[in-house]
PDB file of C-alpha atoms in Angstrom:
ATOM      1  CA  MET A1479       7.839 -26.447  28.595  1.00 48.00           C
ATOM      2  CA  LYS A1480       8.585 -23.415  27.273  1.00 50.00           C
ATOM      3  CA  HIS A1481       8.395 -22.010  23.753  1.00 51.00           C
ATOM      4  CA  SER A1482      11.794 -21.371  21.977  1.00 49.00           C
ATOM      5  CA  GLU A1483      10.053 -17.993  21.468  1.00 57.00           C
ATOM      6  CA  ASP A1484       9.928 -17.630  25.228  1.00 64.00           C
ATOM      7  CA  LEU A1485      13.816 -18.629  25.916  1.00 65.00           C
ATOM      8  CA  ASN A1486      15.874 -15.873  26.664  1.00 80.00           C
ATOM      9  CA  PHE A1487      19.660 -17.088  27.388  1.00 82.00           C
ATOM     10  CA  LEU A1488      21.631 -15.165  29.262  1.00 82.00           C
ATOM     11  CA  PRO A1489      25.153 -14.290  27.571  1.00 81.00           C
ATOM     12  CA  VAL A1490      27.754 -15.723  30.184  1.00 85.00           C
ATOM     13  CA  SER A1491      31.237 -16.804  30.151  1.00 86.00           C
ATOM     14  CA  VAL A1492      31.641 -19.683  32.227  1.00 90.00           C
ATOM     15  CA  ASN A1493      34.953 -20.959  34.084  1.00 91.00           C
ATOM     16  CA  ILE A1494      35.143 -24.509  33.145  1.00 93.00           C
ATOM     17  CA  THR A1495      38.797 -25.641  34.418  1.00 93.00           C
ATOM     18  CA  GLY A1496      38.659 -28.364  36.607  1.00 94.00           C
ATOM     19  CA  LYS A1497      34.714 -29.136  35.768  1.00 96.00           C
ATOM     20  CA  LYS A1498      33.535 -32.442  34.299  1.00 97.00           C
ATOM     21  CA  ILE A1499      31.627 -31.682  31.044  1.00 98.00           C
ATOM     22  CA  LEU A1500      30.379 -34.348  29.115  1.00 98.00           C
ATOM     23  CA  ILE A1501      29.109 -34.916  25.616  1.00 98.00           C
ATOM     24  CA  ILE A1502      26.502 -37.824  24.614  1.00 98.00           C
ATOM     25  CA  GLY A1503      26.985 -38.651  21.307  1.00 97.00           C
ATOM     26  CA  GLY A1504      29.688 -39.126  18.828  1.00 97.00           C
ATOM     27  CA  GLY A1505      28.074 -37.991  15.579  1.00 96.00           C
ATOM     28  CA  LYS A1506      28.300 -34.984  13.334  1.00 95.00           C
ATOM     29  CA  VAL A1507      26.689 -33.213  16.136  1.00 94.00           C
ATOM     30  CA  GLY A1508      28.469 -34.056  18.498  1.00 96.00           C
ATOM     31  CA  TYR A1509      31.748 -34.042  16.514  1.00 97.00           C
ATOM     32  CA  HIS A1510      30.893 -30.245  15.839  1.00 93.00           C
ATOM     33  CA  LYS A1511      30.687 -29.465  19.498  1.00 94.00           C
ATOM     34  CA  ALA A1512      33.552 -31.218  20.739  1.00 96.00           C
ATOM     35  CA  SER A1513      35.539 -29.225  17.864  1.00 94.00           C
ATOM     36  CA  VAL A1514      34.482 -25.921  19.163  1.00 91.00           C
ATOM     37  CA  LEU A1515      34.706 -26.849  23.007  1.00 93.00           C
ATOM     38  CA  SER A1516      38.492 -28.035  21.978  1.00 94.00           C
ATOM     39  CA  ARG A1517      39.473 -24.615  22.004  1.00 88.00           C
ATOM     40  CA  PHE A1518      38.653 -23.536  25.196  1.00 90.00           C
ATOM     41  CA  THR A1519      39.824 -27.024  27.151  1.00 92.00           C
ATOM     42  CA  ALA A1520      41.326 -30.436  26.762  1.00 92.00           C
ATOM     43  CA  GLU A1521      39.184 -32.202  29.590  1.00 93.00           C
ATOM     44  CA  ALA A1522      35.866 -33.220  28.343  1.00 96.00           C
ATOM     45  CA  THR A1523      34.733 -36.823  28.024  1.00 98.00           C
ATOM     46  CA  VAL A1524      32.592 -38.221  24.893  1.00 98.00           C
ATOM     47  CA  ILE A1525      29.983 -40.946  25.250  1.00 98.00           C
ATOM     48  CA  SER A1526      28.976 -42.714  22.187  1.00 98.00           C
ATOM     49  CA  PRO A1527      28.601 -46.613  20.858  1.00 97.00           C
ATOM     50  CA  GLU A1528      30.215 -45.113  17.548  1.00 96.00           C
ATOM     51  CA  PHE A1529      32.479 -41.841  17.197  1.00 96.00           C
ATOM     52  CA  HIS A1530      32.752 -39.815  13.877  1.00 92.00           C
ATOM     53  CA  ASP A1531      36.000 -40.626  12.239  1.00 91.00           C
ATOM     54  CA  GLY A1532      37.674 -36.705  13.383  1.00 91.00           C
ATOM     55  CA  PHE A1533      37.226 -37.571  17.458  1.00 94.00           C
ATOM     56  CA  GLY A1534      41.175 -39.133  17.172  1.00 90.00           C
ATOM     57  CA  ASP A1535      42.096 -35.596  16.528  1.00 93.00           C
ATOM     58  CA  LEU A1536      40.201 -34.208  19.796  1.00 95.00           C
ATOM     59  CA  PRO A1537      42.102 -34.466  23.370  1.00 95.00           C
ATOM     60  CA  PHE A1538      38.865 -35.938  24.780  1.00 96.00           C
ATOM     61  CA  LYS A1539      38.690 -38.930  26.143  1.00 97.00           C
ATOM     62  CA  LEU A1540      36.379 -41.088  24.333  1.00 97.00           C
ATOM     63  CA  VAL A1541      34.088 -43.621  26.226  1.00 98.00           C
ATOM     64  CA  LYS A1542      32.781 -46.248  23.837  1.00 98.00           C
ATOM     65  CA  LYS A1543      29.259 -47.477  25.480  1.00 98.00           C
ATOM     66  CA  GLU A1544      25.480 -46.416  25.613  1.00 97.00           C
ATOM     67  CA  TYR A1545      24.726 -43.961  27.947  1.00 98.00           C
ATOM     68  CA  GLU A1546      23.745 -44.809  31.374  1.00 97.00           C
ATOM     69  CA  ARG A1547      22.238 -41.958  33.992  1.00 97.00           C
ATOM     70  CA  THR A1548      25.410 -42.656  36.264  1.00 98.00           C
ATOM     71  CA  ASP A1549      27.683 -40.806  33.539  1.00 98.00           C
ATOM     72  CA  LEU A1550      25.977 -37.618  34.939  1.00 98.00           C
ATOM     73  CA  GLU A1551      27.436 -37.838  38.347  1.00 97.00           C
ATOM     74  CA  GLY A1552      29.300 -34.946  38.938  1.00 97.00           C
ATOM     75  CA  ALA A1553      29.097 -33.310  35.815  1.00 98.00           C
ATOM     76  CA  PHE A1554      29.175 -29.541  35.615  1.00 97.00           C
ATOM     77  CA  LEU A1555      27.657 -29.325  32.069  1.00 97.00           C
ATOM     78  CA  VAL A1556      26.373 -31.420  29.435  1.00 98.00           C
ATOM     79  CA  TYR A1557      26.306 -31.227  25.412  1.00 98.00           C
ATOM     80  CA  ILE A1558      23.036 -34.317  24.389  1.00 98.00           C
ATOM     81  CA  CYS A1559      23.897 -34.701  20.964  1.00 97.00           C
ATOM     82  CA  THR A1560      22.225 -38.157  20.123  1.00 96.00           C
ATOM     83  CA  GLU A1561      20.115 -38.512  16.545  1.00 93.00           C
ATOM     84  CA  ASN A1562      17.258 -40.244  19.196  1.00 95.00           C
ATOM     85  CA  GLU A1563      15.012 -37.390  20.495  1.00 94.00           C
ATOM     86  CA  ALA A1564      13.661 -39.738  23.059  1.00 95.00           C
ATOM     87  CA  LEU A1565      16.679 -40.551  24.585  1.00 97.00           C
ATOM     88  CA  ASN A1566      17.479 -36.836  24.417  1.00 97.00           C
ATOM     89  CA  ALA A1567      14.891 -36.040  26.286  1.00 96.00           C
ATOM     90  CA  ARG A1568      15.743 -38.521  29.051  1.00 97.00           C
ATOM     91  CA  ILE A1569      19.488 -37.614  29.231  1.00 98.00           C
ATOM     92  CA  LYS A1570      18.060 -33.740  29.577  1.00 97.00           C
ATOM     93  CA  ASN A1571      15.817 -35.180  32.463  1.00 97.00           C
ATOM     94  CA  ASP A1572      18.246 -37.031  33.935  1.00 98.00           C
ATOM     95  CA  ALA A1573      20.452 -33.845  33.936  1.00 98.00           C
ATOM     96  CA  GLU A1574      17.905 -31.908  35.789  1.00 97.00           C
ATOM     97  CA  THR A1575      17.491 -34.460  38.554  1.00 97.00           C
ATOM     98  CA  LEU A1576      20.911 -34.056  38.898  1.00 97.00           C
ATOM     99  CA  ASN A1577      21.302 -30.177  38.472  1.00 97.00           C
ATOM    100  CA  VAL A1578      23.617 -30.588  35.367  1.00 98.00           C
ATOM    101  CA  LEU A1579      23.320 -27.915  33.296  1.00 97.00           C
ATOM    102  CA  ALA A1580      22.199 -29.371  29.796  1.00 97.00           C
ATOM    103  CA  CYS A1581      22.166 -28.629  25.816  1.00 95.00           C
ATOM    104  CA  VAL A1582      20.187 -30.668  23.801  1.00 95.00           C
ATOM    105  CA  CYS A1583      21.278 -29.752  20.353  1.00 91.00           C
ATOM    106  CA  ASP A1584      18.939 -29.014  17.771  1.00 85.00           C
ATOM    107  CA  ASN A1585      16.368 -28.265  20.803  1.00 90.00           C
ATOM    108  CA  PRO A1586      16.697 -24.946  22.343  1.00 87.00           C
ATOM    109  CA  ALA A1587      13.416 -25.794  24.288  1.00 87.00           C
ATOM    110  CA  LEU A1588      15.215 -28.473  25.888  1.00 91.00           C
ATOM    111  CA  CYS A1589      18.285 -26.134  26.576  1.00 92.00           C
ATOM    112  CA  ASP A1590      19.265 -24.598  30.023  1.00 93.00           C
ATOM    113  CA  PHE A1591      22.266 -23.527  28.094  1.00 92.00           C
ATOM    114  CA  ILE A1592      23.289 -22.782  24.351  1.00 88.00           C
ATOM    115  CA  SER A1593      26.227 -22.258  22.370  1.00 86.00           C
ATOM    116  CA  PRO A1594      26.733 -18.927  20.633  1.00 88.00           C
ATOM    117  CA  ALA A1595      28.639 -18.655  17.339  1.00 88.00           C
ATOM    118  CA  ILE A1596      31.916 -18.021  18.437  1.00 88.00           C
ATOM    119  CA  TYR A1597      35.114 -16.275  17.465  1.00 90.00           C
ATOM    120  CA  LYS A1598      38.218 -16.633  19.353  1.00 87.00           C
ATOM    121  CA  GLU A1599      41.471 -14.393  18.918  1.00 85.00           C
ATOM    122  CA  GLY A1600      44.222 -14.710  21.650  1.00 82.00           C
ATOM    123  CA  ASN A1601      42.393 -13.948  24.647  1.00 82.00           C
ATOM    124  CA  VAL A1602      39.493 -12.133  23.229  1.00 85.00           C
ATOM    125  CA  THR A1603      36.357 -14.533  22.325  1.00 87.00           C
ATOM    126  CA  VAL A1604      33.153 -12.711  20.605  1.00 89.00           C
ATOM    127  CA  ALA A1605      30.537 -14.185  21.094  1.00 89.00           C
ATOM    128  CA  VAL A1606      27.597 -14.090  18.953  1.00 91.00           C
ATOM    129  CA  SER A1607      23.854 -15.586  19.849  1.00 87.00           C
ATOM    130  CA  SER A1608      20.402 -15.227  18.429  1.00 83.00           C
ATOM    131  CA  ASN A1609      18.641 -16.442  21.614  1.00 78.00           C
ATOM    132  CA  ALA A1610      18.214 -19.578  19.757  1.00 76.00           C
ATOM    133  CA  ARG A1611      16.368 -18.144  16.856  1.00 79.00           C
ATOM    134  CA  ASN A1612      18.254 -17.567  14.030  1.00 83.00           C
ATOM    135  CA  VAL A1613      21.625 -19.960  14.296  1.00 84.00           C
ATOM    136  CA  ARG A1614      22.710 -19.088  10.795  1.00 89.00           C
ATOM    137  CA  ARG A1615      22.694 -15.129  11.249  1.00 91.00           C
ATOM    138  CA  SER A1616      24.375 -15.554  14.310  1.00 89.00           C
ATOM    139  CA  ILE A1617      26.957 -17.530  12.289  1.00 90.00           C
ATOM    140  CA  ALA A1618      27.285 -15.195   9.150  1.00 93.00           C
ATOM    141  CA  ILE A1619      27.502 -12.052  12.122  1.00 92.00           C
ATOM    142  CA  ARG A1620      30.209 -14.063  13.383  1.00 89.00           C
ATOM    143  CA  ASP A1621      32.156 -14.583  10.204  1.00 91.00           C
ATOM    144  CA  ARG A1622      31.707 -10.663   9.353  1.00 93.00           C
ATOM    145  CA  ILE A1623      33.467 -10.208  12.695  1.00 90.00           C
ATOM    146  CA  ARG A1624      36.051 -12.189  11.879  1.00 90.00           C
ATOM    147  CA  ARG A1625      37.256 -11.187   8.466  1.00 92.00           C
ATOM    148  CA  LEU A1626      36.888  -7.631   9.797  1.00 91.00           C
ATOM    149  CA  ALA A1627      39.541  -8.940  12.579  1.00 89.00           C
ATOM    150  CA  GLN A1628      41.753 -10.710   9.949  1.00 88.00           C
ATOM    151  CA  ASN A1629      41.452  -7.944   7.654  1.00 86.00           C
ATOM    152  CA  GLY A1630      42.522  -5.380  10.446  1.00 82.00           C
ATOM    153  CA  THR A1631      39.361  -2.850  10.116  1.00 84.00           C
ATOM    154  CA  LEU A1632      38.305  -4.433  13.368  1.00 82.00           C
ATOM    155  CA  SER A1633      41.487  -4.879  16.125  1.00 83.00           C
ATOM    156  CA  LEU A1634      40.895  -6.845  19.002  1.00 78.00           C
ATOM    157  CA  GLN A1635      44.914  -6.071  20.343  1.00 74.00           C
ATOM    158  CA  GLU A1636      45.139  -4.915  23.735  1.00 67.00           C
ATOM    159  CA  ASP A1637      44.725  -1.269  23.628  1.00 64.00           C
ATOM    160  CA  PRO A1638      48.635  -0.244  25.122  1.00 55.00           C
ATOM    161  CA  TYR A1639      46.859   3.189  26.607  1.00 58.00           C
ATOM    162  CA  ASP A1640      43.826   1.569  28.840  1.00 59.00           C
ATOM    163  CA  THR A1641      45.437   1.158  32.374  1.00 56.00           C
ATOM    164  CA  HIS A1642      42.420  -0.420  33.682  1.00 58.00           C
ATOM    165  CA  THR A1643      43.106  -3.991  34.570  1.00 53.00           C
ATOM    166  CA  PRO A1644      39.828  -5.978  35.723  1.00 52.00           C
TER     167      PRO A1644
END
């Protein structure tokens, strides 16, 4: 197992259209991950025996039950957000066996991917990551970028003179 100081996360943007995405855990951490994810897709499933009050406002399918290994079948990625470390490790192991990318929230050493601090305006997404070393710093930098964009100091609008099309 890698130690967090050895982790190197490649910053990429992944097409999640039509992909099976799961969040296991309906508590505060799961709700936070679901809230962020809801800005990018309305198609995800949250599995938990109980749900934080705010989940009802999100577009996701809520399945009220205990986790089972078969829940991961066909999944592309999973956010593991239970408050039970042993269960989180078991889900991570199941995900690895089934080749499902997993993020064990609050445990970067067990993560295949991490979620950066995100600011999204229109078609522009700014993601700030500290390689899972300092989440608060990433959030502070993201918030500075948001303030600069909102007060007009930093323009995230398309440049009308840019003729390059990707």
